[in-house]
Amino acid sequence: MCRFVIYKGTSPVQLSHLLTRPCHSIINQAFDSRLRLDHRRPINGDGFGVGWYDSVHDEELGSQPCIFTSVTPAWNNVNLTRLAEKIKSPLVFAHVRATTAGTLSLDNCHPWSFGKLMWMHNGGIAEFSKIKRRLQSNLPDELFNFVTGNTDSQWAFALFLSKLPDPHAKTFAPHVLRKAMMETIAHINLMTDAENITEPSLMNFCVTDGESVVATRYISSRHEEAASLWFSSGTTFSEYAEGGHYKMSKADKRENIIMVASEPLTFEKADWMEIKTNHMVVITPKMNLLQFPVVDKYYVPPSDPAALNRGTEFAASKGFLSAHRAVSIRPPVDLQVPETQSFPVLVA
Amino acid sequence: MCRFVIYKGTSPVQLSHLLTRPCHSIINQAFDSRLRLDHRRPINGDGFGVGWYDSVHDEELGSQPCIFTSVTPAWNNVNLTRLAEKIKSPLVFAHVRATTAGTLSLDNCHPWSFGKLMWMHNGGIAEFSKIKRRLQSNLPDELFNFVTGNTDSQWAFALFLSKLPDPHAKTFAPHVLRKAMMETIAHINLMTDAENITEPSLMNFCVTDGESVVATRYISSRHEEAASLWFSSGTTFSEYAEGGHYKMSKADKRENIIMVASEPLTFEKADWMEIKTNHMVVITPKMNLLQFPVVDKYYVPPSDPAALNRGTEFAASKGFLSAHRAVSIRPPVDLQVPETQSFPVLVA
Amino acid sequence: MCRFVIYKGTSPVQLSHLLTRPCHSIINQAFDSRLRLDHRRPINGDGFGVGWYDSVHDEELGSQPCIFTSVTPAWNNVNLTRLAEKIKSPLVFAHVRATTAGTLSLDNCHPWSFGKLMWMHNGGIAEFSKIKRRLQSNLPDELFNFVTGNTDSQWAFALFLSKLPDPHAKTFAPHVLRKAMMETIAHINLMTDAENITEPSLMNFCVTDGESVVATRYISSRHEEAASLWFSSGTTFSEYAEGGHYKMSKADKRENIIMVASEPLTFEKADWMEIKTNHMVVITPKMNLLQFPVVDKYYVPPSDPAALNRGTEFAASKGFLSAHRAVSIRPPVDLQVPETQSFPVLVA
Amino acid sequence: MCRFVIYKGTSPVQLSHLLTRPCHSIINQAFDSRLRLDHRRPINGDGFGVGWYDSVHDEELGSQPCIFTSVTPAWNNVNLTRLAEKIKSPLVFAHVRATTAGTLSLDNCHPWSFGKLMWMHNGGIAEFSKIKRRLQSNLPDELFNFVTGNTDSQWAFALFLSKLPDPHAKTFAPHVLRKAMMETIAHINLMTDAENITEPSLMNFCVTDGESVVATRYISSRHEEAASLWFSSGTTFSEYAEGGHYKMSKADKRENIIMVASEPLTFEKADWMEIKTNHMVVITPKMNLLQFPVVDKYYVPPSDPAALNRGTEFAASKGFLSAHRAVSIRPPVDLQVPETQSFPVLVA
């Protein structure tokens, strides 16, 4: 399974601070990933990708993100090292890949873009080959032909695009992206159900239009844990000790930076809060972080003992219990809302 | 457009004699291709592939071919250079790619294999994206999921496999391969017709099961020329002058070597005969070379003035006229047979 | 042999206008190079590199250039295509490689940087292996260990660096770069002479510190032609017709853009002037273009009939005669100056 | 630090049994290496190489080994997977790389060959840049120019070649290779001493001429442990349980297979014996395995308490103590011989 990180800030970040310099950056996670559910292959060396939006709007350059991908491991890529020292961006997606599906090819490296939208995925759709035809039959020609690789992740992006009123639109309201994401997950579940696939799918999807971000932590199971997902927010993200030791600082009440990551990027546990299983977070253009439950048949309300067990066992087994307990999300969210009325939860 | 070469011999050839040493080998053709129809990009530097069968049968190794592919150009690939010096094979497919469709990826490098079958293509299916869905809907799940790349060529291979009584069979009679090839071309034409695609498709396809070879020179047009295809046969293929100057020798009446290539591999024009437009050649396990017309609505009988013009103009414009005239195929084939009764034509 | 282009402008250029969009850009030159002396291999597909300086100074990002290199051909590199759409720079070096020396490796891709200096080369030092040890013995440890590849070009850069008073200096006056370049060429000639190497070396070297540029067109022969080198200057460089047809416009008397290239980047012959064999051009920080003869034993004064022949034959054979004649450099340079007193020549 | 494996057998091994199928093969060690001394980066994903000799002598193919290298990780290399299913060899070197020195480049991938000789290295020469010039000055021109990469390992190979009476010889007696290896290590130590380098060098070198093999386990320190090195011998090496579980079987008293590896390739501890620190093993053409101490100032005789501590601590800490104790080398070697008279020790 893969690893990813999302950065959104009021100021642009130099990519090296996110990617190459922190000692527990996503690149170092490529060979020292601690929280992965899939222990068959403990590294993420099957490709790498980073996508970013311009820090200054320039009509000539357009509004699409720029994407750099590589099939060689991220930790020894001289181009990445050089670019990361020179590029600054207020909104970055980065992804290291460990193949669960798809061959080693640039076509299969996350993130992908379509117009101004960008997408990445950590997880896997169970027995994807069984639903691939069905998924494709739901796509208009343009989106069917848009897919160049052979991963479940890129086809899921195409499905997501098909859920948007207009994937070529100039702007996307956060709730539009969120609704399309909900429908994407629901549709995938419908298709796997139709094929009687019982293995759960891991659907940690991220999408952005350069202004809003939607990220899910989701598994199509009531009993198993989704792939990990964390977030951190603060005023500055900087190196406090030599050797790539970074931390998030909160200089005042404003949140200038929000990061969402498969795994904490720092060893400062208090910096990171876990996103709940089967929830979705939204970062708004104005830097609010909202959390919504994905209420469907796999949703376990927090009052249900199963929910408690699920989260606790996971955290305990990973040694992140204290962090998990210490930093809960406030105010507590009322999670028993129906799916169609999910109330936003303002974090911090 | 691409270039390819097929070698079949009673004795194995050292790959270097086919690939790396001849000064007009397919690798040198990668940057000095003379007969290409498509002049937009005069080199074939978008990947390379070579596939070969074992020279000695070994139960442990199986009967599938081995394939080596690369996204870097063939002419500067140290692995290819080293392997070509060490590998001998009695049946080789080699291919240099210039992208007409599909991205730069190992998944998109020819040849591909399925069990003991191997396939490559020179040309392009016109407006393939318009028929891609239709083609896929004709495939059983196994073949639908077999395709990892995004080229018309690999999807055409899947379609071909679907035309076989059993793509997993242990042996394939030459007429079985030939029939499936005919049906593949016919089916593609049906699909492009259904989409009202008028641009002709160039379908120089090659397939082998390690014993027989079927290669087509075909265009879905009565007026335009197919991509070039030549063959040569003889007793030995060897270097007669330093610097990679190779020629085919005929030491006796036996044919030990048959080569089919997009373009002559030697500068000895008398070594090479052009395969007629909209014909198919079959190399049998016993090294007979048969030629069959592909008789359909694009077929122009040789008595038709159009046929004469088409072939002659092409040959004359390329400076290969004398070779073409001097070495005709004997005995002349009666080409006015119905498609289902094509008579084999024994060459030499 | 390789191809390169230098861009220096008062405004930053979007890299795509230089690299990917023009139909005769350096990338298209990669497979359609018309003026190369070396006809053994008519393409430049053995790697690619582009280096650029920031368009806005940012203390955090430093003053070194950013470099992107690739061992796959430039014409099919999705990362290059995407980066070129997003990056703007006032000073760019780009290079496509055809191996004359050195293996296919990122280490061997031009340009290279050292601190804020950047270097590239078109040509080859004759029988470099014979002088490699001697060259290395002249380098301080730091520069000896700086070289990671195995090309004559990168070792020549190390030699150049050793000729600077301080390769780590914060600024380099144009005459300092020019003097070091002269000494580099002289030193290489001394070394090849000492080994009795009679084959001429082609030394079209380029260096910049982000402000000044020095480029040479040089061959260590009185009789043979150096590799081609051209320049163009104007106010805007833009597409005048669809399909990548670019030209240089001169809207007023100011020169906002100076380009130096192995081969004209446009089909507008009047846009380009040939740099004389065995001369050196300097672009100053204030955008003046100066030309200096490299006066040594290989220098042929313009009054010498040999000079006339050399230049004329070359130009005539390439079909660029009219351009060459029509656009001479004004005011005429007095070329009979001794080497130590070369007078600058202000162009345009 | 890297990992390697050597296979020599009386019968050829299908490369897949050595490389791709065993669940603890060198490829799986690429991401699950257990015994590495260097814990900074726990994977070997910076390239891969395998070299092998022909299983049948063929005059046309020559006596040099074939080498396949890759800069992408071994565990996801389709070419390697396909080749490994088809190639059989009686003598194989394979190597996965984690960069300690040198860039990511095919030039830097082990093994390297020179004529019929092949070389690989696990470890690193301390502060190599300080002795690089000195080492080079000891090489004849041919060997100086032979090196294409920038690693200590390849320069050490050049030094080794310079110690041979004739690196182009048709055959090399085992003692000739052994003597050259001893001199290589001694010379490197002389050079690091001359530069007052106190950090120990790890010199696990392997060389073969296709018939004999010499492998060292060496560190230039009396107190620290060399990088691990193990060997196994038996009659057959085969899969005893599904999922890539391999073991070495001893069907009779003959040794048909000898393997030397950085780390055991099976989980059967009794299959593997540790090679002592600062010893050298030689596999003779007739499949005898000899062990020699490298007696120099870093050599600790087994009677010395330091030796006991060194070996025991290491074995104990790794959980291989019982294996280490259980399978001692018989007959016991008299290790107090002077360096020039090292007596061979016949194993098993």
PDB file of N, CA and C in Angstrom, chain C residues 103-108 128-130 132-133 136-142 144-145 147-150, chain D residues 103-108 128-130 132-133 136-142 144-145 147-150:
ATOM      1  N   THR C 103      28.579   7.057 -21.088  1.00  0.00           N
ATOM      2  CA  THR C 103      27.468   6.133 -21.156  1.00  0.00           C
ATOM      3  C   THR C 103      26.146   6.876 -20.974  1.00  0.00           C
ATOM      4  N   LEU C 104      25.038   6.158 -21.189  1.00  0.00           N
ATOM      5  CA  LEU C 104      23.712   6.732 -21.015  1.00  0.00           C
ATOM      6  C   LEU C 104      23.396   6.757 -19.522  1.00  0.00           C
ATOM      7  N   SER C 105      23.468   7.923 -18.927  1.00  0.00           N
ATOM      8  CA  SER C 105      23.335   8.050 -17.475  1.00  0.00           C
ATOM      9  C   SER C 105      23.001   9.489 -17.144  1.00  0.00           C
ATOM     10  N   LEU C 106      22.212   9.692 -16.094  1.00  0.00           N
ATOM     11  CA  LEU C 106      21.918  11.067 -15.679  1.00  0.00           C
ATOM     12  C   LEU C 106      23.202  11.829 -15.362  1.00  0.00           C
ATOM     13  N   ASP C 107      24.206  11.114 -14.859  1.00  0.00           N
ATOM     14  CA  ASP C 107      25.483  11.769 -14.547  1.00  0.00           C
ATOM     15  C   ASP C 107      26.105  12.406 -15.777  1.00  0.00           C
ATOM     16  N   ASN C 108      25.754  11.885 -16.940  1.00  0.00           N
ATOM     17  CA  ASN C 108      26.383  12.364 -18.171  1.00  0.00           C
ATOM     18  C   ASN C 108      25.514  13.349 -18.946  1.00  0.00           C
ATOM     19  N   PHE C 128      39.950  11.784 -25.839  1.00  0.00           N
ATOM     20  CA  PHE C 128      39.963  12.320 -24.472  1.00  0.00           C
ATOM     21  C   PHE C 128      40.632  11.377 -23.480  1.00  0.00           C
ATOM     22  N   SER C 129      40.485  10.083 -23.696  1.00  0.00           N
ATOM     23  CA  SER C 129      41.040   9.147 -22.709  1.00  0.00           C
ATOM     24  C   SER C 129      42.551   9.324 -22.572  1.00  0.00           C
ATOM     25  N   LYS C 130      43.194   9.828 -23.625  1.00  0.00           N
ATOM     26  CA  LYS C 130      44.651  10.007 -23.544  1.00  0.00           C
ATOM     27  C   LYS C 130      45.056  11.182 -22.663  1.00  0.00           C
ATOM     28  N   LYS C 132      42.962  12.359 -20.103  1.00  0.00           N
ATOM     29  CA  LYS C 132      42.105  12.392 -18.913  1.00  0.00           C
ATOM     30  C   LYS C 132      42.934  12.481 -17.625  1.00  0.00           C
ATOM     31  N   ARG C 133      43.966  11.657 -17.522  1.00  0.00           N
ATOM     32  CA  ARG C 133      44.788  11.680 -16.306  1.00  0.00           C
ATOM     33  C   ARG C 133      45.458  13.035 -16.129  1.00  0.00           C
ATOM     34  N   GLN C 136      43.049  15.603 -14.961  1.00  0.00           N
ATOM     35  CA  GLN C 136      42.702  15.408 -13.542  1.00  0.00           C
ATOM     36  C   GLN C 136      43.807  15.884 -12.624  1.00  0.00           C
ATOM     37  N   SER C 137      45.050  15.695 -13.045  1.00  0.00           N
ATOM     38  CA  SER C 137      46.160  16.057 -12.169  1.00  0.00           C
ATOM     39  C   SER C 137      46.228  17.564 -11.948  1.00  0.00           C
ATOM     40  N   ASN C 138      45.542  18.317 -12.810  1.00  0.00           N
ATOM     41  CA  ASN C 138      45.540  19.771 -12.663  1.00  0.00           C
ATOM     42  C   ASN C 138      44.419  20.282 -11.760  1.00  0.00           C
ATOM     43  N   LEU C 139      43.621  19.375 -11.257  1.00  0.00           N
ATOM     44  CA  LEU C 139      42.456  19.805 -10.480  1.00  0.00           C
ATOM     45  C   LEU C 139      42.714  19.687  -8.987  1.00  0.00           C
ATOM     46  N   PRO C 140      42.227  20.656  -8.231  1.00  0.00           N
ATOM     47  CA  PRO C 140      42.236  20.480  -6.779  1.00  0.00           C
ATOM     48  C   PRO C 140      41.271  19.350  -6.381  1.00  0.00           C
ATOM     49  N   ASP C 141      41.459  18.826  -5.193  1.00  0.00           N
ATOM     50  CA  ASP C 141      40.655  17.676  -4.764  1.00  0.00           C
ATOM     51  C   ASP C 141      39.157  17.917  -4.898  1.00  0.00           C
ATOM     52  N   GLU C 142      38.717  19.099  -4.486  1.00  0.00           N
ATOM     53  CA  GLU C 142      37.277  19.361  -4.514  1.00  0.00           C
ATOM     54  C   GLU C 142      36.705  19.192  -5.916  1.00  0.00           C
ATOM     55  N   PHE C 144      38.185  17.599  -8.462  1.00  0.00           N
ATOM     56  CA  PHE C 144      38.396  16.215  -8.891  1.00  0.00           C
ATOM     57  C   PHE C 144      37.230  15.337  -8.420  1.00  0.00           C
ATOM     58  N   ASN C 145      36.816  15.536  -7.198  1.00  0.00           N
ATOM     59  CA  ASN C 145      35.745  14.694  -6.648  1.00  0.00           C
ATOM     60  C   ASN C 145      34.344  15.170  -7.029  1.00  0.00           C
ATOM     61  N   VAL C 147      33.278  15.633 -10.059  1.00  0.00           N
ATOM     62  CA  VAL C 147      32.822  14.998 -11.304  1.00  0.00           C
ATOM     63  C   VAL C 147      32.222  13.622 -11.013  1.00  0.00           C
ATOM     64  N   THR C 148      30.974  13.447 -11.407  1.00  0.00           N
ATOM     65  CA  THR C 148      30.303  12.168 -11.143  1.00  0.00           C
ATOM     66  C   THR C 148      30.156  11.326 -12.409  1.00  0.00           C
ATOM     67  N   GLY C 149      30.248  11.946 -13.565  1.00  0.00           N
ATOM     68  CA  GLY C 149      30.058  11.198 -14.803  1.00  0.00           C
ATOM     69  C   GLY C 149      31.381  10.848 -15.454  1.00  0.00           C
ATOM     70  N   ASN C 150      31.299  10.405 -16.697  1.00  0.00           N
ATOM     71  CA  ASN C 150      32.526  10.000 -17.371  1.00  0.00           C
ATOM     72  C   ASN C 150      32.665  10.634 -18.758  1.00  0.00           C
TER      73      ASN C 150
ATOM     74  N   THR D 103      26.294   7.538  -7.717  1.00  0.00           N
ATOM     75  CA  THR D 103      24.945   7.958  -8.057  1.00  0.00           C
ATOM     76  C   THR D 103      24.136   6.787  -8.595  1.00  0.00           C
ATOM     77  N   LEU D 104      22.838   7.023  -8.759  1.00  0.00           N
ATOM     78  CA  LEU D 104      21.945   6.001  -9.315  1.00  0.00           C
ATOM     79  C   LEU D 104      22.154   5.959 -10.823  1.00  0.00           C
ATOM     80  N   SER D 105      22.842   4.928 -11.284  1.00  0.00           N
ATOM     81  CA  SER D 105      23.213   4.861 -12.699  1.00  0.00           C
ATOM     82  C   SER D 105      23.575   3.427 -13.034  1.00  0.00           C
ATOM     83  N   LEU D 106      23.274   3.006 -14.263  1.00  0.00           N
ATOM     84  CA  LEU D 106      23.678   1.656 -14.659  1.00  0.00           C
ATOM     85  C   LEU D 106      25.184   1.469 -14.526  1.00  0.00           C
ATOM     86  N   ASP D 107      25.943   2.540 -14.734  1.00  0.00           N
ATOM     87  CA  ASP D 107      27.397   2.431 -14.599  1.00  0.00           C
ATOM     88  C   ASP D 107      27.809   2.006 -13.198  1.00  0.00           C
ATOM     89  N   ASN D 108      26.958   2.272 -12.236  1.00  0.00           N
ATOM     90  CA  ASN D 108      27.309   1.989 -10.845  1.00  0.00           C
ATOM     91  C   ASN D 108      26.686   0.703 -10.315  1.00  0.00           C
ATOM     92  N   PHE D 128      36.575   7.243   0.554  1.00  0.00           N
ATOM     93  CA  PHE D 128      37.206   6.844  -0.702  1.00  0.00           C
ATOM     94  C   PHE D 128      37.739   8.023  -1.500  1.00  0.00           C
ATOM     95  N   SER D 129      37.038   9.157  -1.404  1.00  0.00           N
ATOM     96  CA  SER D 129      37.471  10.300  -2.220  1.00  0.00           C
ATOM     97  C   SER D 129      38.896  10.712  -1.885  1.00  0.00           C
ATOM     98  N   LYS D 130      39.333  10.418  -0.662  1.00  0.00           N
ATOM     99  CA  LYS D 130      40.697  10.807  -0.291  1.00  0.00           C
ATOM    100  C   LYS D 130      41.771   9.937  -0.937  1.00  0.00           C
ATOM    101  N   LYS D 132      41.169   8.222  -3.946  1.00  0.00           N
ATOM    102  CA  LYS D 132      40.804   7.921  -5.324  1.00  0.00           C
ATOM    103  C   LYS D 132      41.944   8.237  -6.308  1.00  0.00           C
ATOM    104  N   ARG D 133      42.567   9.402  -6.131  1.00  0.00           N
ATOM    105  CA  ARG D 133      43.668   9.778  -7.025  1.00  0.00           C
ATOM    106  C   ARG D 133      44.820   8.793  -6.908  1.00  0.00           C
ATOM    107  N   GLN D 136      44.054   5.595  -8.594  1.00  0.00           N
ATOM    108  CA  GLN D 136      44.104   5.735 -10.056  1.00  0.00           C
ATOM    109  C   GLN D 136      45.539   5.774 -10.566  1.00  0.00           C
ATOM    110  N   SER D 137      46.421   6.387  -9.789  1.00  0.00           N
ATOM    111  CA  SER D 137      47.796   6.543 -10.268  1.00  0.00           C
ATOM    112  C   SER D 137      48.503   5.192 -10.367  1.00  0.00           C
ATOM    113  N   ASN D 138      47.943   4.181  -9.726  1.00  0.00           N
ATOM    114  CA  ASN D 138      48.536   2.846  -9.775  1.00  0.00           C
ATOM    115  C   ASN D 138      48.014   2.007 -10.940  1.00  0.00           C
ATOM    116  N   LEU D 139      47.127   2.563 -11.707  1.00  0.00           N
ATOM    117  CA  LEU D 139      46.507   1.770 -12.774  1.00  0.00           C
ATOM    118  C   LEU D 139      47.144   2.064 -14.122  1.00  0.00           C
ATOM    119  N   PRO D 140      47.321   1.038 -14.934  1.00  0.00           N
ATOM    120  CA  PRO D 140      47.711   1.308 -16.311  1.00  0.00           C
ATOM    121  C   PRO D 140      46.560   1.997 -17.051  1.00  0.00           C
ATOM    122  N   ASP D 141      46.891   2.629 -18.163  1.00  0.00           N
ATOM    123  CA  ASP D 141      45.875   3.404 -18.892  1.00  0.00           C
ATOM    124  C   ASP D 141      44.624   2.591 -19.209  1.00  0.00           C
ATOM    125  N   GLU D 142      44.819   1.382 -19.658  1.00  0.00           N
ATOM    126  CA  GLU D 142      43.659   0.579 -20.058  1.00  0.00           C
ATOM    127  C   GLU D 142      42.668   0.434 -18.898  1.00  0.00           C
ATOM    128  N   PHE D 144      42.555   2.307 -16.138  1.00  0.00           N
ATOM    129  CA  PHE D 144      42.087   3.634 -15.751  1.00  0.00           C
ATOM    130  C   PHE D 144      40.880   4.035 -16.604  1.00  0.00           C
ATOM    131  N   ASN D 145      40.963   3.777 -17.880  1.00  0.00           N
ATOM    132  CA  ASN D 145      39.875   4.174 -18.777  1.00  0.00           C
ATOM    133  C   ASN D 145      38.729   3.172 -18.813  1.00  0.00           C
ATOM    134  N   VAL D 147      37.063   2.147 -16.236  1.00  0.00           N
ATOM    135  CA  VAL D 147      36.041   2.465 -15.228  1.00  0.00           C
ATOM    136  C   VAL D 147      35.074   3.515 -15.775  1.00  0.00           C
ATOM    137  N   THR D 148      33.791   3.197 -15.795  1.00  0.00           N
ATOM    138  CA  THR D 148      32.794   4.122 -16.328  1.00  0.00           C
ATOM    139  C   THR D 148      31.958   4.774 -15.229  1.00  0.00           C
ATOM    140  N   GLY D 149      31.923   4.170 -14.055  1.00  0.00           N
ATOM    141  CA  GLY D 149      31.093   4.693 -12.980  1.00  0.00           C
ATOM    142  C   GLY D 149      31.908   5.489 -11.983  1.00  0.00           C
ATOM    143  N   ASN D 150      31.297   5.775 -10.849  1.00  0.00           N
ATOM    144  CA  ASN D 150      31.997   6.582  -9.851  1.00  0.00           C
ATOM    145  C   ASN D 150      31.958   5.959  -8.459  1.00  0.00           C
TER     146      ASN D 150
END
